[in-house]
Each structure stands twice: as C-alpha cells, then as structure tokens.
XYZ file of C-alpha atoms in Angstrom:
616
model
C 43.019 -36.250 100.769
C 41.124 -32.863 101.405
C 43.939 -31.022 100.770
C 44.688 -33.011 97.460
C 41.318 -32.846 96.169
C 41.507 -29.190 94.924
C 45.558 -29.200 95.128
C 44.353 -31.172 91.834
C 41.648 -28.132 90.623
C 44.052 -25.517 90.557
C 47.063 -27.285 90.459
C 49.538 -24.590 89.224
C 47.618 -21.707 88.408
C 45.316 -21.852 85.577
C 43.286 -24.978 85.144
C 40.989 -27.688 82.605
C 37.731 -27.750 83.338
C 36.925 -31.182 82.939
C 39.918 -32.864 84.419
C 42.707 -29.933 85.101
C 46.328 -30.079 84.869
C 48.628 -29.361 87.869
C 47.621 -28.387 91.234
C 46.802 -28.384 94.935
C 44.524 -26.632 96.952
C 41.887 -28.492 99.237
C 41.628 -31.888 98.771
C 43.511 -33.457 95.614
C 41.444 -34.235 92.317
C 39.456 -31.522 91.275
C 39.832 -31.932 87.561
C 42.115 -32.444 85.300
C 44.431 -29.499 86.883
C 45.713 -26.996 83.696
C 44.267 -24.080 82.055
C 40.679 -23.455 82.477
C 40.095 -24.784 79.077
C 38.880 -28.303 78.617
C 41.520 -30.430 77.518
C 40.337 -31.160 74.259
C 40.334 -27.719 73.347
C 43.967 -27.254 74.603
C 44.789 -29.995 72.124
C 42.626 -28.878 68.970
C 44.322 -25.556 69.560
C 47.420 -27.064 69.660
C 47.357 -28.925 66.695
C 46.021 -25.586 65.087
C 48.839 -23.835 65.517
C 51.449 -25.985 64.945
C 49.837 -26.483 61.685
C 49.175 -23.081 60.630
C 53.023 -22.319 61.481
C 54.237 -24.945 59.161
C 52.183 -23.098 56.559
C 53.678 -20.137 57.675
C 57.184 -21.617 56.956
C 56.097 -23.159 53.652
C 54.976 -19.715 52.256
C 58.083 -17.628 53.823
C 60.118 -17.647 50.833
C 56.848 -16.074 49.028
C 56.224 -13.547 51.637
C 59.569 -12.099 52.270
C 58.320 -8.339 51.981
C 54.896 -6.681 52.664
C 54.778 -5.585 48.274
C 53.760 -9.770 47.925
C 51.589 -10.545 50.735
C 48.715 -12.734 50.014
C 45.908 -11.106 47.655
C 43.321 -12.990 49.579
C 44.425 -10.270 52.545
C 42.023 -6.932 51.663
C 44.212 -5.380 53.486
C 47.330 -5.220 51.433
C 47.017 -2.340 49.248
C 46.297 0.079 52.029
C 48.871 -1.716 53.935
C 51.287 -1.164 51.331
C 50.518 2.494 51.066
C 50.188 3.426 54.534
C 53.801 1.808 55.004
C 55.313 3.988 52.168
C 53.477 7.084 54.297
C 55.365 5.704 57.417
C 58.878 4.957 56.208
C 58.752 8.190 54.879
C 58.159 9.727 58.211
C 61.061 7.405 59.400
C 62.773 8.424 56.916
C 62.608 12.158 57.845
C 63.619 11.340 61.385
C 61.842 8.858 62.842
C 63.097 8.425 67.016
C 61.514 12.708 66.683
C 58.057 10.998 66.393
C 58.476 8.162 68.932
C 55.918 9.137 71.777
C 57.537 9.308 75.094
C 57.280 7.388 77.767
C 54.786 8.523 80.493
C 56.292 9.108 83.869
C 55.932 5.769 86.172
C 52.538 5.374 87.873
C 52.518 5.555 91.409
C 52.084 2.400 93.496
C 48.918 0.842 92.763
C 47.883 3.420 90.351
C 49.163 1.864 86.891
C 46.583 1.685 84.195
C 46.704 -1.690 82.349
C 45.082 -2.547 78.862
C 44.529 -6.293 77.812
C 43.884 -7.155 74.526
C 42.893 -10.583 72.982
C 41.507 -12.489 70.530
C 38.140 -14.167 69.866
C 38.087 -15.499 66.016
C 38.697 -18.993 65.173
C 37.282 -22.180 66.119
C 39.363 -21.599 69.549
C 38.231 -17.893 69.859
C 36.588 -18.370 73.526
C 40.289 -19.046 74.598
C 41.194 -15.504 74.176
C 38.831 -14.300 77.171
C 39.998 -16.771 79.099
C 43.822 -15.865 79.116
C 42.618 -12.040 79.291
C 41.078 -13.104 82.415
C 44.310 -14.423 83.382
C 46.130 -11.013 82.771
C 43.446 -8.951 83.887
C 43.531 -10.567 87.026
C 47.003 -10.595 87.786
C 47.304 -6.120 86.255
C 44.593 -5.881 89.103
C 47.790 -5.971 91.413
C 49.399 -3.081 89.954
C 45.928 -1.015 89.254
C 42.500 -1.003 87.067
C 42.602 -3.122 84.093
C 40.682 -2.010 81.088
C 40.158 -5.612 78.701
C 38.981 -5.799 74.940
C 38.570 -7.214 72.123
C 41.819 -6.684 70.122
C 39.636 -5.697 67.145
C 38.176 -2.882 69.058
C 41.438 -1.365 69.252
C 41.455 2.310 67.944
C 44.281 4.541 66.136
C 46.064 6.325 70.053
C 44.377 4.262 72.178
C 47.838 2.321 73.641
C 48.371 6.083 74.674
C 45.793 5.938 77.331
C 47.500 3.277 79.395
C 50.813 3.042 81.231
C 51.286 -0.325 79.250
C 49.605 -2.922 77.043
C 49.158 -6.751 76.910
C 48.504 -8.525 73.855
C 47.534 -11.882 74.313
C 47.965 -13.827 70.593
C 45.872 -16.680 71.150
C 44.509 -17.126 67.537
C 46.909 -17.830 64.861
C 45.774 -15.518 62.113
C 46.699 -16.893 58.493
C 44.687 -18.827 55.923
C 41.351 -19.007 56.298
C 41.550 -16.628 59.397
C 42.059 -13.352 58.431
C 44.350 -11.110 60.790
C 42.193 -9.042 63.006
C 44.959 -6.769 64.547
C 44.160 -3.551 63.542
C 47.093 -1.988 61.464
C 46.877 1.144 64.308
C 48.127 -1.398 66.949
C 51.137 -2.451 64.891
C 51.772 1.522 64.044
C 50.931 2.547 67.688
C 53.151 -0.252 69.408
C 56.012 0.840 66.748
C 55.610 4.875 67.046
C 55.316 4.641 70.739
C 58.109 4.199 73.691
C 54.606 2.883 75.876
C 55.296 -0.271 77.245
C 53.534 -3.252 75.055
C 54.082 -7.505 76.504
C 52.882 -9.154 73.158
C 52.053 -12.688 74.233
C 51.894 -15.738 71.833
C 50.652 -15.596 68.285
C 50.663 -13.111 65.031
C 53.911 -10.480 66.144
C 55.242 -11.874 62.774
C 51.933 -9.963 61.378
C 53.274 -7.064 62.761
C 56.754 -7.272 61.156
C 55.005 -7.786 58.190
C 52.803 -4.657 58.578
C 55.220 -2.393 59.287
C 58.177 -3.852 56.965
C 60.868 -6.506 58.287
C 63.348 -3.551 57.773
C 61.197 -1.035 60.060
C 60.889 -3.901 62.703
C 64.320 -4.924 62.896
C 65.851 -1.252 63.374
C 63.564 -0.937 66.604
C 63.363 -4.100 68.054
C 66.001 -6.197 66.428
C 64.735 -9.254 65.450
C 62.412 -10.841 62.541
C 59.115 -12.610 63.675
C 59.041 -13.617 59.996
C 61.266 -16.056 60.131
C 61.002 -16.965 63.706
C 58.934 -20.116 64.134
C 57.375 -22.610 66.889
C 59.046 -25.776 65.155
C 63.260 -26.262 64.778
C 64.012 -29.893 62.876
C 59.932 -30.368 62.172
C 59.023 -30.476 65.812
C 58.375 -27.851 68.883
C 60.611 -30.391 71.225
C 59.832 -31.049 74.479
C 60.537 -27.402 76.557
C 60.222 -28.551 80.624
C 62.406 -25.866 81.601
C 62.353 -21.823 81.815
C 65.313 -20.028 83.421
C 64.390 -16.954 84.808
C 66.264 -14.562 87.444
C 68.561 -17.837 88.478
C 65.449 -19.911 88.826
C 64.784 -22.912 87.164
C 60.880 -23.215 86.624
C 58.941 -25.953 84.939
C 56.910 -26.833 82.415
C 54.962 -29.582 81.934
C 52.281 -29.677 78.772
C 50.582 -33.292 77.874
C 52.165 -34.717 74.999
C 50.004 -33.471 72.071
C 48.726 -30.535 73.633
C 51.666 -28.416 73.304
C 51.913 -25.457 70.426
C 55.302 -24.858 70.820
C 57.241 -22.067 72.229
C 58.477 -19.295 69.168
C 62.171 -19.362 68.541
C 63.243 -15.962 67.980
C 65.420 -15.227 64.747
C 67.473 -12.208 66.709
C 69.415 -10.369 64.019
C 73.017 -8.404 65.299
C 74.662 -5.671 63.136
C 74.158 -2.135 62.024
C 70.634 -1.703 61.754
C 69.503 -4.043 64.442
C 68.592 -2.642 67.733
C 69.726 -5.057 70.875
C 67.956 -7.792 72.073
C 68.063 -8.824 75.829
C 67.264 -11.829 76.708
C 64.193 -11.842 79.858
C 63.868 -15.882 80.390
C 65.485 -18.545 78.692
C 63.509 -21.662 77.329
C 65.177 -25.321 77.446
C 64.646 -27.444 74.951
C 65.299 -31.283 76.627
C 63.916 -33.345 73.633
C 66.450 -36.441 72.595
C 68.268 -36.437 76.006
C 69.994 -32.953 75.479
C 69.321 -29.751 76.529
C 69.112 -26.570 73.277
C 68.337 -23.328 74.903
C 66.846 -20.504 73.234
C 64.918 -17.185 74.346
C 61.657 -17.805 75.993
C 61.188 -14.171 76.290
C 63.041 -11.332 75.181
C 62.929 -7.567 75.020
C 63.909 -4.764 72.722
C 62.835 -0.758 73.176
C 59.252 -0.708 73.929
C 58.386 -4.706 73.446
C 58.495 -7.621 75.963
C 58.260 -10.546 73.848
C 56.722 -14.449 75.556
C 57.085 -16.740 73.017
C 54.181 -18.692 74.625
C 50.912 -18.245 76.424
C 51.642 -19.928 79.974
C 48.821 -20.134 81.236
C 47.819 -23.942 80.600
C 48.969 -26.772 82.866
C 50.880 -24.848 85.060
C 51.987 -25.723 88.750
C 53.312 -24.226 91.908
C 56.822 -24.124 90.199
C 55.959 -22.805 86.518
C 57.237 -20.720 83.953
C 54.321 -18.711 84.801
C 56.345 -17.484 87.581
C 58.356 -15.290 85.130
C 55.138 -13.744 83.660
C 54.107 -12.582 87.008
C 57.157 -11.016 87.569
C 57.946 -9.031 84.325
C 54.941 -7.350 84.599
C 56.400 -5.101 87.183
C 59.363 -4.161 85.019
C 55.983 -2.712 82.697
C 53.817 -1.067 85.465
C 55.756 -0.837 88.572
C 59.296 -1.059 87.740
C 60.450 0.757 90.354
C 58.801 -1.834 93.040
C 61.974 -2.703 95.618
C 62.303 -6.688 96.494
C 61.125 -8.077 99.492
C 59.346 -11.617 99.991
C 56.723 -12.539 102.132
C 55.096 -15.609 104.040
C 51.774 -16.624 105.081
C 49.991 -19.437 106.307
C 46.552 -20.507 107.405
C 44.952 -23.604 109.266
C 42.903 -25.030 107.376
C 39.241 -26.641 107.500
C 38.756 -26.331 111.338
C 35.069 -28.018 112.043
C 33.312 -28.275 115.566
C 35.010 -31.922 115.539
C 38.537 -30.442 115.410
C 41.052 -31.801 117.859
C 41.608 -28.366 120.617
C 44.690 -30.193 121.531
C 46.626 -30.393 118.742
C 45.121 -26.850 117.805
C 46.882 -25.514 120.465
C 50.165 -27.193 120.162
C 50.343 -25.430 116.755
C 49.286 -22.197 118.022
C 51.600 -22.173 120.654
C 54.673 -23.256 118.245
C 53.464 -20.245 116.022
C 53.170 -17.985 118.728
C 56.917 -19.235 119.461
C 57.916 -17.612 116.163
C 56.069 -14.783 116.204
C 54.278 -15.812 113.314
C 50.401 -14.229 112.538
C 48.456 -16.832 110.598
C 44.558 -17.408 109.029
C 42.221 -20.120 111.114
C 39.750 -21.231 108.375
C 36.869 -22.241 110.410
C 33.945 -24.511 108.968
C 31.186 -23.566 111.552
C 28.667 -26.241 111.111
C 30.079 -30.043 110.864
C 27.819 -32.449 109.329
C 28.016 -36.208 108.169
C 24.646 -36.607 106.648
C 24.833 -40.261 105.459
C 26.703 -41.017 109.135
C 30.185 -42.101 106.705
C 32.512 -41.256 109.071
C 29.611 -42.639 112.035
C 29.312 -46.053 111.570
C 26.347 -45.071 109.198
C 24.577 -42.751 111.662
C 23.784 -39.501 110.720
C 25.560 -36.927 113.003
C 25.648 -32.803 113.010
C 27.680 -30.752 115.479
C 27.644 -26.481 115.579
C 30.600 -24.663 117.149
C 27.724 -23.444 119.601
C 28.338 -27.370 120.894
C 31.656 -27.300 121.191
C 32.370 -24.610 123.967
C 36.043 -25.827 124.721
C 36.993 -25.553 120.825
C 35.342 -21.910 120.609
C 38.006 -21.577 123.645
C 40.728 -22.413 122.354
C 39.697 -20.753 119.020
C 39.952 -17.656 121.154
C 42.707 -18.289 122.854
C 44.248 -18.298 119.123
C 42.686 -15.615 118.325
C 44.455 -13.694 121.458
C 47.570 -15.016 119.755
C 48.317 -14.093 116.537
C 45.748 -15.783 114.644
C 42.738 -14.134 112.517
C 39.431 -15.602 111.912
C 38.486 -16.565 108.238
C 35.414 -18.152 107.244
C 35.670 -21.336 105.340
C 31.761 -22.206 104.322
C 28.825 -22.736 105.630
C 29.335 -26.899 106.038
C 31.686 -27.311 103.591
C 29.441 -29.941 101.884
C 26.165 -30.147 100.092
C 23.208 -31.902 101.332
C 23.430 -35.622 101.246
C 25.257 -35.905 98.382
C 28.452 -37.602 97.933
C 29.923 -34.020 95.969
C 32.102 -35.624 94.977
C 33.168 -38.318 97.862
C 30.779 -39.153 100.761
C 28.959 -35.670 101.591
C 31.284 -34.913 105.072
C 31.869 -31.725 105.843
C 35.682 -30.902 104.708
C 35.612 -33.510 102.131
C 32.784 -32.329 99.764
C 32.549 -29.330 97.689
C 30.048 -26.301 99.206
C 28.609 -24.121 95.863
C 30.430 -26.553 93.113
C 29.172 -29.841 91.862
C 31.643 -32.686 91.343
C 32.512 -36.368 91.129
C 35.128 -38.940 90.728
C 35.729 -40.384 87.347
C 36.292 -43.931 86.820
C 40.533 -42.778 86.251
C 40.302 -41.884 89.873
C 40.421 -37.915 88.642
C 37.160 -35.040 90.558
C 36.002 -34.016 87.362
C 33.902 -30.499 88.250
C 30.162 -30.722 86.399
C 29.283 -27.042 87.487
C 27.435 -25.012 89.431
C 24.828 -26.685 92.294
C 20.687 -26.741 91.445
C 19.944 -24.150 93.171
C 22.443 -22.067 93.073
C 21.803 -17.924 92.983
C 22.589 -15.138 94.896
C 20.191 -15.879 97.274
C 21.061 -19.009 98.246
C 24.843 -18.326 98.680
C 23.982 -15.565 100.910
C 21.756 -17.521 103.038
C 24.511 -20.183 103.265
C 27.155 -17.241 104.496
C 24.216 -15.503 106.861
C 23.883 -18.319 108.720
C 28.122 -19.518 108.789
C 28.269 -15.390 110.585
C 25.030 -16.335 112.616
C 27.048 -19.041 114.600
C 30.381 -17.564 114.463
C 28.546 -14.494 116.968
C 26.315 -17.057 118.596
C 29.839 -17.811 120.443
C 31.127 -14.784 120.226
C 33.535 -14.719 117.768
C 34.438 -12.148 115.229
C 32.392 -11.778 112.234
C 35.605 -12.700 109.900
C 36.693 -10.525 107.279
C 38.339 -13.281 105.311
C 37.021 -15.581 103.080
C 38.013 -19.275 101.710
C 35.868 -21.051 99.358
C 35.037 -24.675 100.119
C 37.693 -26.208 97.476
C 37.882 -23.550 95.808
C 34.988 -24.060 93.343
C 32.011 -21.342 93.363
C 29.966 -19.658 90.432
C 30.263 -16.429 89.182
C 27.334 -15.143 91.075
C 28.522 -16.971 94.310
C 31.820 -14.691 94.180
C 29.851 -11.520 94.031
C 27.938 -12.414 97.068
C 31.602 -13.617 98.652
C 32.664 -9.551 98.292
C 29.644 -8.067 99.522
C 30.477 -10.196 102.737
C 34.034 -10.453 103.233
C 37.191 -7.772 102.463
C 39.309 -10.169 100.135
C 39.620 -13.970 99.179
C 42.545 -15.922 100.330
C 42.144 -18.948 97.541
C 42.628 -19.755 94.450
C 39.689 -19.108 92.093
C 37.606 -19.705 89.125
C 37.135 -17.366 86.129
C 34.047 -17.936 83.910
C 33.777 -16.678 80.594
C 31.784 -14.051 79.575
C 32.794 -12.392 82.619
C 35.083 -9.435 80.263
C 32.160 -9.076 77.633
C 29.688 -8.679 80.681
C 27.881 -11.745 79.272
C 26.045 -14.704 81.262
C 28.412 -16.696 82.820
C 29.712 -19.635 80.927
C 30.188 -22.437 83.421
C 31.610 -24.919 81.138
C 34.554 -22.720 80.250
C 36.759 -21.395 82.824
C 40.298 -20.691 84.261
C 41.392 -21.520 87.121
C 44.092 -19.043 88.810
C 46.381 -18.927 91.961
C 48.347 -15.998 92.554
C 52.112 -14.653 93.942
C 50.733 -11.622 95.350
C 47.540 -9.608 96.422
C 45.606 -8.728 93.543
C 42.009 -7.306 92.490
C 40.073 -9.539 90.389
C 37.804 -9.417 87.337
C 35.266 -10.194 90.080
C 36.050 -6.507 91.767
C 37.532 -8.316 94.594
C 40.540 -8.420 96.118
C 42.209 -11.726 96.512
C 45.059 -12.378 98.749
C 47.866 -15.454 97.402
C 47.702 -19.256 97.908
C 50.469 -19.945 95.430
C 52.548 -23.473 96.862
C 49.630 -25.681 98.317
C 49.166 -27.930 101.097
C 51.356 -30.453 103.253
C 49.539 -33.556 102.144
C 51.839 -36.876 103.137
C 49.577 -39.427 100.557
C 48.557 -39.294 97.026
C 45.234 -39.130 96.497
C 42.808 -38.295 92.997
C 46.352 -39.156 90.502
C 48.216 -36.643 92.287
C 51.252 -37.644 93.961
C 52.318 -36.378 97.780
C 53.372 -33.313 98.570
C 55.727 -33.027 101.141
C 57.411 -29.788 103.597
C 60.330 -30.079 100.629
C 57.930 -29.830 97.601
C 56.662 -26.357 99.844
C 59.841 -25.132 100.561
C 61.065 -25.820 96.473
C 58.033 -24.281 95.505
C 58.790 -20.865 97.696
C 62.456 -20.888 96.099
C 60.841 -20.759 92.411
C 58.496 -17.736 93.813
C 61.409 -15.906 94.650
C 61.754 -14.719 90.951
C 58.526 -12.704 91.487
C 60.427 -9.269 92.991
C 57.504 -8.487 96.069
C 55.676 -11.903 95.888
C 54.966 -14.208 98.236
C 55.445 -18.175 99.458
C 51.672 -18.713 100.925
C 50.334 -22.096 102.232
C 47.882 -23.880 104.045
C 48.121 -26.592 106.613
C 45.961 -29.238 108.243
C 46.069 -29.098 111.688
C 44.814 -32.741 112.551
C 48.858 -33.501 111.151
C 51.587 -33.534 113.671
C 53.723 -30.176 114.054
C 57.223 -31.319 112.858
C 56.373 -30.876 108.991
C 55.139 -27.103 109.580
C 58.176 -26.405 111.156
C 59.862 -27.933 108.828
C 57.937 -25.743 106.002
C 58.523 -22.355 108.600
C 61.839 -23.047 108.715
C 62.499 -24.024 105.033
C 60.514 -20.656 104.384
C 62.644 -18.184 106.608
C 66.120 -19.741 105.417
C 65.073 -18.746 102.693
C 64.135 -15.192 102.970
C 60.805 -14.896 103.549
C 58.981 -12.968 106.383
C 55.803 -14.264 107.813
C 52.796 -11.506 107.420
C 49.131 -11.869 108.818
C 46.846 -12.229 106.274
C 44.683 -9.194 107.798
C 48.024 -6.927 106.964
C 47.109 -7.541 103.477
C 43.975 -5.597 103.222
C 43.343 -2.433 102.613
C-alpha cells in the first residue's frame, strides 16, 4: 500500500489537490490524483469554457471579419488600423519582413519563454500550468515565465521559442488580455511559438482570418471545442505510433479544439503532430489534437489535468524538442531504485535483488530511511519500538556490499513519518508522510491538508542533519540523492532539499506563487512527474520517476499495478525522443516481477543508467 499511497498523489503527472486524479508514487491515495488544481475548480473551469465557446459559435456569423468585432472591445479601432498598417506591409512583400529563425541552441542552452494567463474567476490556473511548462523547458535550458499581459512589442525575439498557455477563455465579460504585439510578433516572426489551449481564434481575429490562413492555414474562428453540441468523450491521443490516454471526470472536461484546416491557394499546409480520438457513442471520429503550420505548434488542449503514466501528456513532452532541441538524436533510457529501505529491512532478500541486478549489469538508487520508528507500537502488538541503522550492523553490511555493486545511496527522509500521528495511516515509518500532512477520507481516498505545524526551513534541515548524521555514524556515504517521503513537501522544504542534495529523483509539488515570487500558496498546487532530467522552478534539478511502482493490491481507490502496467507504461514513453522508463520497487516483494519489469524494459529498448550518471 506504500507504494499506492502517493502512486495516487501524482498519479500521471500533474495532480488535484484535494483528492488528485491518476497516479502512483509511494503508497497509493494521496489525493484525488489530476492536475494540481482542486477538483472543483477543474470543473467550474470546465463548464466556463464550454460555455463561453458556445457563445463564441452563436456570435460567429456576426464576427466574421475584424471591421465588426464587438464595440464593447476598446481595442477595435486601433486594431482595425494597425491591421490596415500590416496588410499593407504584407502587401508590399510580406515573407521579406518575416524574422529569421535563430540558429539552434546548443544542448542545454535553449532559452524558453512561458506565457500565461491570470484573469478570470479561474486566473490562479494559469501559474499553475506555467509551472508545468517551466518545469519541463528547464530540461532544455533557463525558462523565463510571465504574465502574458506583460508581454512587450520584440520580446518573442529574445528567446529560442515561446509557450503560450491559453488557460482563460477571453470573450464577454473577460476582455482579451493578449497584447496585439504577441499576435503581430508570433505572425512576423519564423521564432518558434507552442500556443496551448484558449484565445488563438483572438489572434486570427487580430491579425485578419485572411492574414492567418496564408501563414498557418487554418481558421481558429471557426474552429470550436464542441461538434453535434458536445466535446465527446476524447480517451485517446495518437502520437509517433503510440496510443496514449486520456481520462478527464465526466463534467470536468473543456473539450479538445477541432481545427477548421482550410486547403487551396492561399492556405499554407497543415501537418498533423498528434491525433485526438473521439470514442463518444461507441465509435471512434478522429481529428487533430495538435497540429503545426510555419512557426506555430498548435495543442488543442491544456494536458496537464488528470493525467497518468500513459497520457497524452506524453506528446507534449516530446514536441518540445522539435522547438528547442530539435536536433536531439533518440535514445531511451532505464532506471530503477529500491525503495523505502528502514533498519527493519529484510538483508536477505536485499541481497538476492542485488545480486540479480548485479547479474545484469544494471546500476540502481537504494532509498534508505535511516531511522525506523513505530511510535504507537502498530505494527508491535501496541508497543512502541525505534530502531537506527547504527543497530542494525548486518543491514549497513549488506547496504555496502550493494553499494560495492552497482548501487548508489539516496536518502529517503529522516523517519519517513511524523511524530505520533497517524499522517495519514498509523504513524510507521514508510507508511506516513515526513513534511506533508494528510488523511484518509471517508471514500477511502489520502486527501493532502498541507504543510506540517512546524514546518520551516529550520526544521526540515534539522530533520535531513540528523538522516546524514547516521548515514556516517556507519560509515556510509553522505548521499547525493534525494527522495521525498511520498512525495509531499512545502515550498520551503524543497529549497532546503537542494542546498543538501545534487538533484531529486521524485515526483513533486508546485505551489503557486512560486513564478510571481509570492508566498507560497499551499492550497493550490500541481503535482508533476517527469520523462527526463529537468531543472525545476525550485532551481533544482530533478531526475524522472515517470511509470510508478510494482504494487500487486489496490489500495486508497486505486487499482493494482502490475510488471505489465510498467512495461505498457515504458512503451507509451517511447514517444518522448531521449526520455526515459524510470521506476521504483519494493524490495520486501519477491524478485520474479522485477525481472519481469527488467526484462519487459530491455525488449523494449531501453538501457539501464545509474541514477548518479544523471547529474551534472
């Protein structure tokens, strides 16, 4: 169940704080595993846009050219006029004043800039999904994140490309805050832009259906989240011969745009990225999911809510590489780490998985909990027990003797629990949340409540100190790796984490206000897994967990996840060009289903890296 408990958390990738939506990752509840938005706001914003697009629709026929555009817009007359200016510029030649394209960055050097929203009843979303972005552009380089009304006239020039992210559906009583320099910039320039989501029909609209169409070959104007009065039910994404899922709540889904692709003279060609499946009424109605055309990728959704280990997120991950690296070569990669190793751990069955690594030549993460306790005596017949590795001198053996074969140390806590509270099950080390308080709702889901009493940076680093203090009081390593107890810290715990350890290998939480340098928000977050190293908003690197745990029973709502689920899982990930298949593993189960998971892994392409390769 330890496994399942945060398998639930971070269940695919970006989570809901108060009961997630798809996950794994160390024990199997967490929340309500989805987005990092509370559920009820993943609904309200739902039902926001799906309305606001029907308007949309309803209005079309009176909004056909940017002359008639709304007079509640105060924008339209110098809209109107700076439009005449620019078709006749176009006019006069316009592919002379298309800015070039800047030379490819080198490796690791690309300059990313995330825009996003923040107006509307559902504005805090918009910092969360920048998060997401930012987070996953620190792979490829720095990441420079704003407001999109901050944008200024040249600024997309500055970058080596730009994501959007349209969370807000501007329209009726929320005026458009793109500025009209964005729309001009993203249209004069040959600079990469991903526009994500919401408001590219604003755009079209700006810079004149005609003027759209002759670059990029479609109309956003008449493209729309709804065919026959509904937004269907898309569960699949083809991308790069993968099928990946999607799974949204019914009720909670906006709706993925349909693209209205235009052919003929005067229409530039569209290629088709991903394709979106439509499964509604028993059939199956494909239609773009993403598409691109000169200097615009297109996603006709933001996935970043209830995704999983198999999502259409996938293809997000990987088309930003055709933007900031796209001359990375393929290659996939494997890793895997034993996970929550206490003083009580069976030395036994730790070295019969050792030695099978060491039989494949496979490096691999030990994630060591140095200090068991069972305050409450729950797994003692109700007496209170604690045991230190400094105890346990044939364990700290045969940690070495791992250590001597392919295995690095990674520090997994302190205790891996929190005083004698039951946080959120019966306050064990291994079962309980560390620097996160929790419990278990009456539906059987780990809803998270926030961060613990006292938490600070003083008190995480005491809790760390003391984790390195044993780890040398038996001569160990002091461990360069870190894994957060269930992945579930504050945002001033994870600064501490990087002043302590070279790089995360987790899954994490992002807290809002992080991009505005604000306070912390700790009731609105994402949650985030990743397919390959990256450097966080956090200003730490953070190596990938992205297909779970081996966990045989359900446990928290979530179902079991077997070697199979793994291996599927690490056949999705192969869309991502250079990402990787990276799991975890109890070691108090029997050997046969990490072989089986190895094996899976391997036929499949992957080579097995040690975690320590990974930072630099």
């Amino acid at each position: 169940m330890i496994a399942l408990a945060i398998a639930a958390l971070l269940g695919g990738g970006f989570l809901t704080p108060t009961a997630a939506a798809g996950g794994s990752a160390d024990r199997s509840s967490a929340h309500d595993p989805g987005t990092g938005v509370r559920a009820q706001d993943v609904r309200g914003w739902a039902a926001t846009q799906r309305s606001a697009d029907a308007q949309r629709r309803a209005e079309m026929a009176e909004k056909r050219t940017i002359g008639n555009r709304s007079a509640k817009d105060p924008r339209s007359n110098r809209l109107v006029k700076k439009v005449k200016k620019l078709r006749s510029a176009l006019t006069a030649g316009p592919r002379l004043r298309l800015r070039p394209r800047a030379a490819a960055a080198e490796p690791g050097q690309a300059k990313t800039l995330v825009l996003y929203d923040t107006a509307g009843p559902y504005g805090h979303l918009g910092e969360l999904y920048a998060m997401g972005v930012a987070n996953l552009g620190g792979h490829f380089g720095t990441v420079t994140a704003k407001p999109v009304q901050e944008y200024a006239s040249g600024m997309l020039e500055n970058y080596d490309a730009t994501v959007y992210i349209g969370s807000t559906y501007y329209g009726g009583e929320i005026p458009d805050a793109v500025p009209e320099d964005f729309y001009l910039d993203t249209l004069l320039s040959e600079r990469p832009v991903v526009w994500v989501g919401a408001n590219i029909w604003n755009m079209a609209n700006s810079i004149s259906r005609q003027e759209f169409g002759f670059k990029y070959g479609w109309d956003p104007t008449t493209s729309f989240y709804e065919s026959g009065g509904s937004v269907g039910q898309v569960s699949k994404v083809t991308y790069k011969g993968q099928q990946l899922t999607r799974t949204i709540p019914a009720g909670q889904d906006g709706g993925v745009l349909r693209p209205d692709i235009k052919t003929g003279p005067g229409y530039a060609p569209v290629a088709e990225v991903a394709q979106a499946v439509d499964t509604a009424g028993g059939t199956e109605t494909a239609f773009p999911w993403a598409i691109r055309s000169g200097n615009l990728t297109y996603v006709g959704e933001i996935p970043f809510t209830y995704v999983n280990e198999t999502d259409r997120v996938i293809a997000f991950q990987d088309l930003l590489f055709d933007a900031l690296a796209p001359q990375t070569a393929e290659q996939h990669r494997a890793m895997v780490r034993l996970e929550d190793i206490t003083p009580l751990s069976d030395a036994t069955r730790l070295r019969a998985i050792a030695d099978y690594l060491k039989s494949q030549n496979i490096s691999y993460g030990i994630n060591v909990i140095p200090v068991y306790t069972d305050p409450k005596g729950a797994q003692n017949n109700g007496v209170p027990r604690t045991v230190k590795l400094s105890q346990r001198p044939g364990l700290v053996s045969t940690l070495k003797y791992m250590l001597g074969n392919g295995a690095v140390l990674m520090d997994h806590g302190y205790t891996h629990q929190y005083g004698n509270a039951d946080n959120p099950y019966n306050g064990v080390s291994g079962d309980d949340f560390e620097f996160f308080r929790a419990h278990v709702a009456a539906d059987n889901s780990v809803v998270y409540d926030g961060p613990v009493a006292e938490d600070s940076a003083e008190w995480a680093q005491g809790r760390i100190t003391a984790a390195l203090a044993e780890f040398a009081r038996v001569g160990l390593p002091k461990p360069k790796l870190w894994t957060t107890p269930h992945y579930a810290a504050s945002a001033t715990d994870y600064r501490v984490f990087a002043q302590n350890f070279s790089a995360r290998l987790e899954r994490s939480l992002y807290f809002a206000g992080t991009l505005r340098g604000a306070a912390a928000d700790p009731t609105r977050y994402l949650g985030q897994f990743f397919p390959y190293p990256v450097t966080d908003v956090y200003g730490t690197k953070v190596l990938p967990e992205n297909l779970g745990s081996y966990e045989p029973e359900a446990a928290n709502n979530h179902p079991p996840r077997l070697a199979a689920d793994l291996v599927k899982a690490a056949k999705a990930n192969l869309a991502v060009r250079d990402g990787f298949a990276s799991f975890y593993y109890h070691p108090y189960h029997p050997v046969e289903p990490l072989k089986e998971t190895v094996q899976g892994l391997q036929q499949l392409g992957y080579t097995f890296v040690s975690p320590e390769s990974l930072i630099g």
